[in-house]
Coordinates of C-alpha atoms and ligand atoms in Angstrom, one line a residue:
M132 CA 123.4 75.7 66.5
G133 CA 121.8 72.3 66.2
P134 CA 123.4 68.9 64.3
K135 CA 121.9 70.2 61.2
G136 CA 123.6 73.6 62.0
S137 CA 126.7 72.7 62.4
F138 CA 126.7 70.4 59.4
D139 CA 125.7 73.0 57.1
R140 CA 127.9 75.5 58.6
V141 CA 130.8 73.0 57.7
L142 CA 129.9 72.4 54.3
K143 CA 129.7 76.1 54.0
L144 CA 132.8 76.8 55.4
L145 CA 135.0 74.4 53.0
K146 CA 132.9 76.6 50.1
E147 CA 134.2 79.1 51.4
H148 CA 137.8 78.4 52.2
H149 CA 137.7 77.1 47.9
K150 CA 136.3 80.8 47.4
W151 CA 139.1 82.6 49.0
S152 CA 141.3 80.3 47.6
Q153 CA 141.0 81.5 44.3
E154 CA 142.1 85.2 45.5
T155 CA 144.8 84.6 47.4
V156 CA 148.1 84.6 46.8
N157 CA 149.8 81.2 48.8
L158 CA 153.5 81.6 49.3
I159 CA 153.5 78.8 52.1
A160 CA 156.8 76.4 51.3
S161 CA 155.4 73.2 52.5
E162 CA 152.4 73.5 50.7
N163 CA 151.1 73.0 47.3
V164 CA 148.2 72.6 44.7
P165 CA 147.2 68.8 43.5
S166 CA 145.8 68.1 40.1
P167 CA 142.3 67.4 39.4
A168 CA 143.2 64.0 39.1
V169 CA 144.6 63.7 42.5
R170 CA 142.4 65.1 44.1
E171 CA 140.1 62.7 42.5
A172 CA 141.7 60.0 43.7
L173 CA 141.4 61.2 47.1
V174 CA 137.8 61.0 47.5
S175 CA 137.7 57.7 45.9
D176 CA 136.2 54.7 47.9
F177 CA 139.6 53.3 48.4
G178 CA 139.7 56.0 51.1
N179 CA 137.3 53.8 53.0
R180 CA 139.4 50.6 52.8
Y181 CA 142.1 48.2 55.0
A182 CA 145.3 47.0 52.8
E183 CA 147.4 45.5 55.7
G184 CA 150.9 44.0 55.3
A185 CA 152.3 44.3 51.4
P186 CA 150.5 44.1 48.3
G187 CA 150.3 40.5 46.9
K188 CA 150.1 39.7 50.6
R189 CA 148.0 41.4 52.5
L190 CA 145.9 40.9 55.6
Y191 CA 143.0 42.1 54.4
A192 CA 140.5 40.6 51.7
G193 CA 139.1 43.1 49.2
C194 CA 142.1 44.7 47.4
K195 CA 142.9 43.5 44.1
Y196 CA 142.3 46.7 42.4
I197 CA 144.4 48.3 45.7
D198 CA 147.4 46.0 44.9
E199 CA 147.5 47.0 41.4
V200 CA 147.6 51.1 42.2
E201 CA 150.4 50.2 45.5
F202 CA 152.6 48.5 42.6
L203 CA 152.1 51.0 40.4
A204 CA 153.1 53.5 43.1
I205 CA 156.1 51.5 43.9
D206 CA 157.7 51.2 40.2
L207 CA 156.4 54.6 39.8
A208 CA 158.6 56.0 42.8
K209 CA 162.0 53.8 41.9
E210 CA 161.5 54.9 38.4
V211 CA 161.5 58.9 39.5
F212 CA 163.9 58.7 42.2
G213 CA 166.3 55.9 41.3
A214 CA 165.8 54.2 44.4
A215 CA 166.5 50.2 44.2
H216 CA 162.6 50.3 46.3
A217 CA 160.0 52.4 47.7
N218 CA 157.8 51.9 50.3
V219 CA 154.8 54.2 50.0
Q220 CA 152.9 53.3 53.3
P221 CA 153.6 56.3 55.7
V222 CA 150.8 58.1 56.2
S223 CA 152.8 61.4 56.6
G224 CA 156.8 62.9 56.2
V225 CA 156.9 62.4 60.2
V226 CA 155.9 59.1 60.1
A227 CA 158.7 58.6 57.1
N228 CA 161.4 59.9 59.9
L229 CA 159.9 57.3 62.5
A230 CA 159.8 54.4 60.3
T231 CA 163.4 55.3 59.8
Y232 CA 164.4 55.9 63.3
T233 CA 163.0 52.4 64.1
A234 CA 164.6 50.7 61.7
F235 CA 168.0 52.3 62.3
T236 CA 167.9 52.8 66.1
Q237 CA 167.3 51.8 69.2
P238 CA 166.2 54.6 72.0
G239 CA 169.0 55.7 73.5
D240 CA 171.2 56.4 70.4
T241 CA 172.0 59.7 68.8
L242 CA 170.9 61.2 66.0
M243 CA 172.3 64.2 64.6
S244 CA 170.5 66.5 62.5
L245 CA 169.7 70.1 61.7
S246 CA 168.1 72.2 64.6
I247 CA 165.0 74.1 64.3
T248 CA 166.4 77.7 64.5
C249 CA 168.7 76.4 61.5
G250 CA 166.4 74.8 58.8
G251 CA 165.5 71.4 60.8
H252 CA 162.2 70.1 61.4
I253 CA 160.3 68.9 64.3
S254 CA 160.8 65.2 63.7
M255 CA 164.1 65.8 63.7
G256 CA 163.9 67.7 67.5
K257 CA 165.2 66.8 71.0
K258 CA 162.8 65.4 73.5
K259 CA 163.1 68.8 75.4
F260 CA 161.7 70.7 72.2
G261 CA 158.5 67.8 72.2
G262 CA 160.5 66.6 68.7
T263 CA 159.3 63.5 67.4
A264 CA 163.2 61.9 67.5
G265 CA 163.4 63.0 71.2
S266 CA 160.2 62.5 72.3
V267 CA 158.8 59.6 70.5
H268 CA 162.3 57.6 69.9
G269 CA 164.0 58.5 72.7
L270 CA 167.0 59.5 70.5
D271 CA 169.6 62.2 71.7
V272 CA 169.9 65.2 69.2
E273 CA 173.1 66.4 68.6
Y274 CA 172.8 69.6 65.7
F275 CA 174.8 69.7 62.7
P276 CA 177.0 72.8 62.8
F277 CA 175.7 75.8 60.7
D278 CA 177.0 78.0 58.7
E279 CA 174.8 81.1 59.1
E280 CA 176.7 83.4 56.0
A281 CA 176.3 80.2 53.6
M282 CA 172.4 79.0 54.9
N283 CA 174.0 75.6 54.9
I284 CA 175.6 72.9 57.2
D285 CA 179.3 73.5 58.2
V286 CA 181.1 71.0 56.3
E287 CA 184.4 71.5 58.6
R288 CA 183.0 71.8 61.8
A289 CA 180.3 68.4 60.8
R290 CA 183.3 66.6 60.0
E291 CA 184.9 67.6 63.2
K292 CA 182.1 67.2 65.6
I293 CA 180.6 63.3 63.9
K294 CA 183.8 62.2 65.1
E295 CA 183.8 63.5 68.2
V296 CA 180.1 62.0 69.2
S297 CA 180.0 59.4 67.0
P298 CA 175.9 59.3 66.4
D299 CA 174.3 56.6 65.4
L300 CA 172.0 57.8 62.4
V301 CA 172.4 61.4 60.2
L302 CA 169.7 62.8 59.3
F303 CA 170.4 65.6 56.5
G304 CA 167.2 67.3 55.1
A305 CA 165.3 70.8 56.2
S306 CA 162.0 72.5 56.1
V307 CA 164.0 75.7 55.3
F308 CA 166.2 74.1 52.6
P309 CA 167.3 76.9 49.9
F310 CA 170.7 74.7 49.0
P311 CA 171.8 71.1 48.7
H312 CA 173.3 69.8 51.7
P313 CA 176.6 68.3 52.1
V314 CA 175.8 64.8 51.7
K315 CA 178.3 63.7 49.5
E316 CA 181.0 65.5 51.6
L317 CA 179.9 63.8 54.9
S318 CA 178.6 60.4 54.4
D319 CA 182.5 58.7 54.8
V320 CA 183.1 60.0 57.8
A321 CA 179.2 59.6 59.1
S322 CA 179.6 55.8 57.9
D323 CA 183.5 55.3 59.4
C324 CA 182.1 56.4 62.6
G325 CA 179.3 53.9 62.2
A326 CA 176.2 56.2 61.4
R327 CA 173.6 55.1 59.0
I328 CA 173.0 57.5 56.9
A329 CA 169.3 58.8 56.0
Y330 CA 167.9 62.1 54.4
D331 CA 164.2 64.2 54.7
A332 CA 163.4 65.5 51.2
A333 CA 160.3 66.4 52.5
H334 CA 160.5 70.1 51.0
V335 CA 162.5 69.2 48.0
A336 CA 161.2 65.7 46.5
G337 CA 159.8 67.0 43.2
L338 CA 162.2 69.3 42.5
I339 CA 165.0 66.0 42.6
G340 CA 162.1 64.1 41.1
G341 CA 162.8 66.4 38.2
G342 CA 166.3 66.3 38.4
H343 CA 166.9 69.7 39.9
F344 CA 168.1 69.5 43.6
Q345 CA 170.6 66.8 44.4
N346 CA 169.8 63.3 44.5
P347 CA 170.8 62.1 48.4
L348 CA 170.6 58.0 46.9
E349 CA 172.9 58.7 44.7
E350 CA 175.4 61.1 47.1
G351 CA 175.7 58.4 50.3
A352 CA 172.4 58.6 52.0
E353 CA 171.1 54.9 52.4
V354 CA 167.1 55.9 52.6
M355 CA 165.6 59.3 51.6
N356 CA 162.1 59.8 53.2
C357 CA 159.7 62.4 52.2
S358 CA 156.2 64.0 52.3
T359 CA 154.3 64.0 49.2
H360 CA 152.7 67.1 49.0
K361 CA 155.4 70.1 48.9
T362 CA 157.4 70.3 46.0
L363 CA 156.0 67.2 44.8
P364 CA 152.4 68.6 44.4
G365 CA 150.7 64.9 45.6
P366 CA 148.5 64.1 48.4
Q367 CA 149.1 64.5 52.0
H368 CA 151.1 61.4 52.5
G369 CA 154.6 59.9 53.2
M370 CA 157.1 57.5 51.5
I371 CA 160.5 56.2 52.5
L372 CA 163.1 55.2 49.1
T373 CA 166.2 52.8 49.7
A374 CA 169.5 53.1 48.0
E375 CA 170.0 49.4 48.2
E376 CA 167.2 46.3 47.7
D377 CA 168.7 44.6 50.9
L378 CA 167.0 47.5 52.8
K379 CA 163.9 46.6 51.6
E380 CA 162.9 44.3 54.6
I381 CA 163.6 46.4 57.2
I382 CA 162.2 49.6 56.3
D383 CA 158.9 47.7 55.3
R384 CA 159.1 46.1 58.8
S385 CA 159.6 49.6 60.4
V386 CA 156.5 51.1 58.2
F387 CA 154.2 47.7 58.7
P388 CA 153.5 46.8 61.8
G389 CA 155.8 49.8 63.3
V390 CA 153.8 52.9 62.5
V391 CA 150.7 52.3 60.3
S392 CA 147.5 50.0 60.4
N393 CA 145.9 51.5 57.8
H394 CA 148.2 53.3 55.0
H395 CA 145.5 55.7 53.3
L396 CA 144.9 53.8 50.0
H397 CA 143.2 56.8 48.9
S398 CA 146.2 58.4 49.0
V399 CA 148.7 55.9 48.0
A400 CA 146.5 56.1 44.6
A401 CA 147.0 60.1 44.9
L402 CA 150.5 59.6 45.0
A403 CA 150.8 57.1 42.0
I404 CA 149.0 59.6 40.1
S405 CA 151.6 62.5 41.2
L406 CA 154.3 60.4 40.4
A407 CA 153.3 60.0 37.0
E408 CA 152.9 63.4 36.8
N409 CA 156.7 64.5 38.1
L410 CA 157.6 61.8 35.3
E411 CA 155.9 63.7 32.8
F412 CA 156.1 67.6 33.7
G413 CA 158.6 67.0 36.5
E414 CA 161.4 68.5 34.5
E415 CA 159.3 71.2 33.1
Y416 CA 158.0 72.3 36.6
G417 CA 161.0 72.4 38.6
S418 CA 162.8 74.8 36.1
Q419 CA 160.2 77.3 36.4
I420 CA 160.1 76.8 40.1
I421 CA 163.8 77.4 40.9
K422 CA 163.7 80.5 38.4
N423 CA 160.5 82.0 40.3
A424 CA 162.2 81.6 43.8
K425 CA 165.2 83.4 42.4
S426 CA 163.3 85.8 40.5
L427 CA 161.1 86.3 43.8
G428 CA 164.2 86.9 45.7
E429 CA 166.2 89.2 43.7
A430 CA 162.8 91.7 43.0
L431 CA 162.4 91.8 47.0
Y432 CA 166.1 92.3 48.0
N433 CA 166.0 95.0 45.0
R434 CA 162.6 97.0 46.9
G435 CA 164.6 96.8 50.3
V436 CA 163.4 93.5 51.8
D437 CA 166.4 91.5 53.5
V438 CA 166.3 88.3 51.2
L439 CA 169.3 85.9 53.0
A440 CA 171.5 84.5 51.1
S441 CA 171.5 87.2 48.3
E442 CA 175.8 86.4 47.0
K443 CA 174.7 83.1 46.5
G444 CA 171.4 83.7 44.6
F445 CA 169.2 83.7 47.5
T446 CA 168.2 79.7 47.3
S447 CA 168.7 76.9 44.5
S448 CA 165.2 75.7 45.0
H449 CA 162.1 76.7 45.7
V450 CA 162.2 78.4 49.1
I451 CA 163.8 81.9 50.1
L452 CA 164.1 83.2 53.9
A453 CA 163.6 86.9 54.6
D454 CA 164.7 88.8 57.8
V455 CA 161.9 91.7 58.3
T456 CA 163.7 93.3 61.4
D457 CA 164.5 96.4 59.8
H458 CA 160.3 96.5 59.5
G459 CA 159.1 94.5 62.0
L460 CA 158.7 91.4 63.2
G461 CA 157.8 88.2 61.4
G462 CA 154.6 87.3 63.2
E463 CA 153.0 90.8 62.4
F464 CA 153.5 91.0 58.7
E465 CA 152.7 86.9 58.4
R466 CA 149.2 88.6 59.7
K467 CA 149.0 91.5 57.9
L468 CA 150.0 89.8 54.5
E469 CA 146.9 87.8 55.2
D470 CA 144.9 90.8 55.2
A471 CA 146.1 91.4 52.2
N472 CA 145.7 88.1 50.6
V473 CA 149.3 87.0 50.7
I474 CA 149.8 83.4 52.6
V475 CA 152.8 83.2 54.1
N476 CA 154.2 82.2 57.2
R477 CA 156.8 83.5 60.0
N478 CA 160.2 81.4 60.3
L479 CA 162.8 81.8 62.5
L480 CA 166.2 83.1 61.6
P481 CA 169.6 81.2 62.3
W482 CA 170.4 83.8 65.1
D483 CA 166.6 84.8 66.3
V484 CA 166.9 82.7 69.7
R485 CA 170.6 84.0 70.5
E486 CA 169.1 87.8 70.0
G487 CA 166.0 87.0 72.3
R488 CA 163.4 86.0 69.7
H489 CA 160.7 83.4 69.6
Y490 CA 158.7 81.7 67.5
D491 CA 155.5 83.3 68.4
N492 CA 157.1 86.3 66.4
P493 CA 160.4 85.3 64.8
G494 CA 162.6 87.8 62.6
G495 CA 161.7 85.9 59.7
I496 CA 159.6 85.0 57.1
R497 CA 159.3 81.9 54.5
L498 CA 158.3 82.2 51.2
G499 CA 157.5 79.7 48.5
V500 CA 157.0 79.5 45.1
S501 CA 156.0 75.8 44.5
E502 CA 151.8 76.8 44.5
V503 CA 152.4 79.7 42.6
T504 CA 154.2 78.1 39.4
R505 CA 152.0 75.3 39.7
L506 CA 149.2 77.9 38.7
G507 CA 151.2 78.9 35.5
M508 CA 153.3 82.0 37.1
E509 CA 156.3 83.0 35.7
E510 CA 159.2 85.3 36.6
E511 CA 157.1 88.7 35.7
D512 CA 155.0 87.6 38.3
M513 CA 157.5 87.5 40.5
E514 CA 157.5 91.1 40.5
R515 CA 154.0 91.6 40.9
I516 CA 154.6 89.3 43.7
A517 CA 156.8 91.3 45.6
D518 CA 155.7 94.6 44.7
F519 CA 152.2 93.6 46.9
I520 CA 154.6 92.4 49.8
G521 CA 156.5 95.3 49.5
R522 CA 153.6 97.9 49.7
V523 CA 153.1 96.0 53.0
V524 CA 156.1 95.7 54.8
I525 CA 158.2 98.4 53.6
E526 CA 155.1 101.1 52.4
D527 CA 153.5 100.0 55.6
E528 CA 150.7 100.6 52.8
N529 CA 146.8 99.2 54.3
P530 CA 146.9 95.6 53.6
E531 CA 142.7 95.9 52.7
I532 CA 144.1 97.7 50.0
V533 CA 146.9 95.6 48.6
R534 CA 144.2 93.0 49.0
K535 CA 142.1 94.5 46.5
D536 CA 145.0 94.3 43.7
V537 CA 145.8 90.9 45.1
E538 CA 142.3 89.3 44.7
K539 CA 142.1 90.8 41.5
F540 CA 145.9 89.2 39.8
A541 CA 145.0 85.5 41.6
R542 CA 142.1 85.5 40.0
D543 CA 143.7 84.9 36.6
Y544 CA 145.4 82.2 37.8
S545 CA 142.9 79.5 37.8
K546 CA 144.3 76.1 36.3
V547 CA 146.6 73.6 37.3
N548 CA 149.6 73.5 35.3
Y549 CA 152.0 70.8 34.9
C550 CA 149.8 67.9 35.0
F551 CA 147.3 66.0 32.6
E552 CA 145.0 68.0 30.6
S553 CA 141.4 68.3 32.8
E554 CA 138.7 71.2 32.8
T555 CA 138.6 71.4 36.4
E556 CA 139.9 74.6 38.1
A557 CA 142.5 74.7 40.6
Y558 CA 140.2 75.1 43.6
E559 CA 136.9 74.4 42.3
Y560 CA 134.6 73.2 45.2
I561 CA 133.4 69.5 43.9
N562 CA 130.0 68.8 44.9
I563 CA 129.5 65.2 45.8
H564 CA 126.5 65.7 48.6
S565 CA 124.1 68.0 46.9
Ligands
LIG166 C1 156.9 69.0 56.1 C2 158.1 68.1 57.2 C3 157.7 67.0 57.5 C4 157.0 66.2 57.7 O1 156.0 66.5 56.7 P1 154.4 66.0 57.1 O2 154.0 64.7 56.1 O3 153.5 66.9 57.8 O4 154.0 64.6 58.3 C5 159.1 66.4 57.5 N1 160.3 66.9 57.2 C6 161.0 67.9 57.1 C7 162.0 68.8 56.7 C8 159.2 69.0 56.4 O5 159.5 70.1 56.2

């Protein structure tokens, strides 16, 4: 292709991705579409600078505007989450977790977290699975006992297990996170055993900010870690919030010089913008997300898809999990739905490994409504989306035919909602080079 050929090809692929995004329904639970202002911050010159150290006490010159922005991000984060301190420097949710492991544990210590099959994240995982906790920080990982009916941590069995294994750190939170975790119920017993208590809010941070999900800092968690681009529709970044001011020093030190040098200053600016948006619009946005998630669960269930936790209203967050094994497997439906321009991800069900299924082709699909809600969709739109999914999964209709209807439907939702007014469309490609 030659250098110019490759150069042109990359720019063309970016544009094609944007065009395709306008014609798809994206139900990836860990993704979202940021506001035009967040995107503007992300292409700013902040992304080319260094500002090691704390704002006001940098190891680099040239930071006068950067400092003010980082102070604003910190203040906004504290206000949104009712936190005593915020560190906005982790460059991702995994890095935020790693900083917390660094602050609270030594290699060889024991972490209690959720297993991946029950919704845990790779960053909480065991060494033998390549998880960050085990393989990067050398922690032994013990799993929370899980109630597969209730799709949540089993409180009684967890209480017993905490006493038995006496973990050094207990980490709540998950990547399949339909219901609040029993932080209140388990914090006392964990503290009595000498454990530190953390909560990974990567998925639910925006809902917490909007007042629609448990605030772990009020329920016994000492720190809350998160990504900032899932239900909180900001830049791809991370942060750590603390319940008490006296954790500031150890957390800040664990982040820098522990796990970041450059902390992605363009993302810090974008994060400040998304936190301001959360303060203004987060209550309304979160409320619609939860209504939509419940509606999508109900609509799919009524069409014969086995959405889990039906007796609990399917979810109290943005995400639902469906068992598709009556009709095929998760990997197969992930591909077919993508051919129909409906983007979902295959997901392990809690009992998949036991039944011989594997991550490549598990029994479930995970569906999140953060992005479609952000585009302005409401309950009746969830019926339409359930129709598209039902046509592929239940009726085995040709995805190419379903795609025509999905494209038409998706094009009607072209603006980002729950943010300060802008003319720019959600997936508009911004030309800078030409
Ligand atoms: C997404 C996720 C993360 C990791 O986030 P990144 O920002 O991609 O590093 C960590 N923990 C949980 C529970 C997640 O779902």
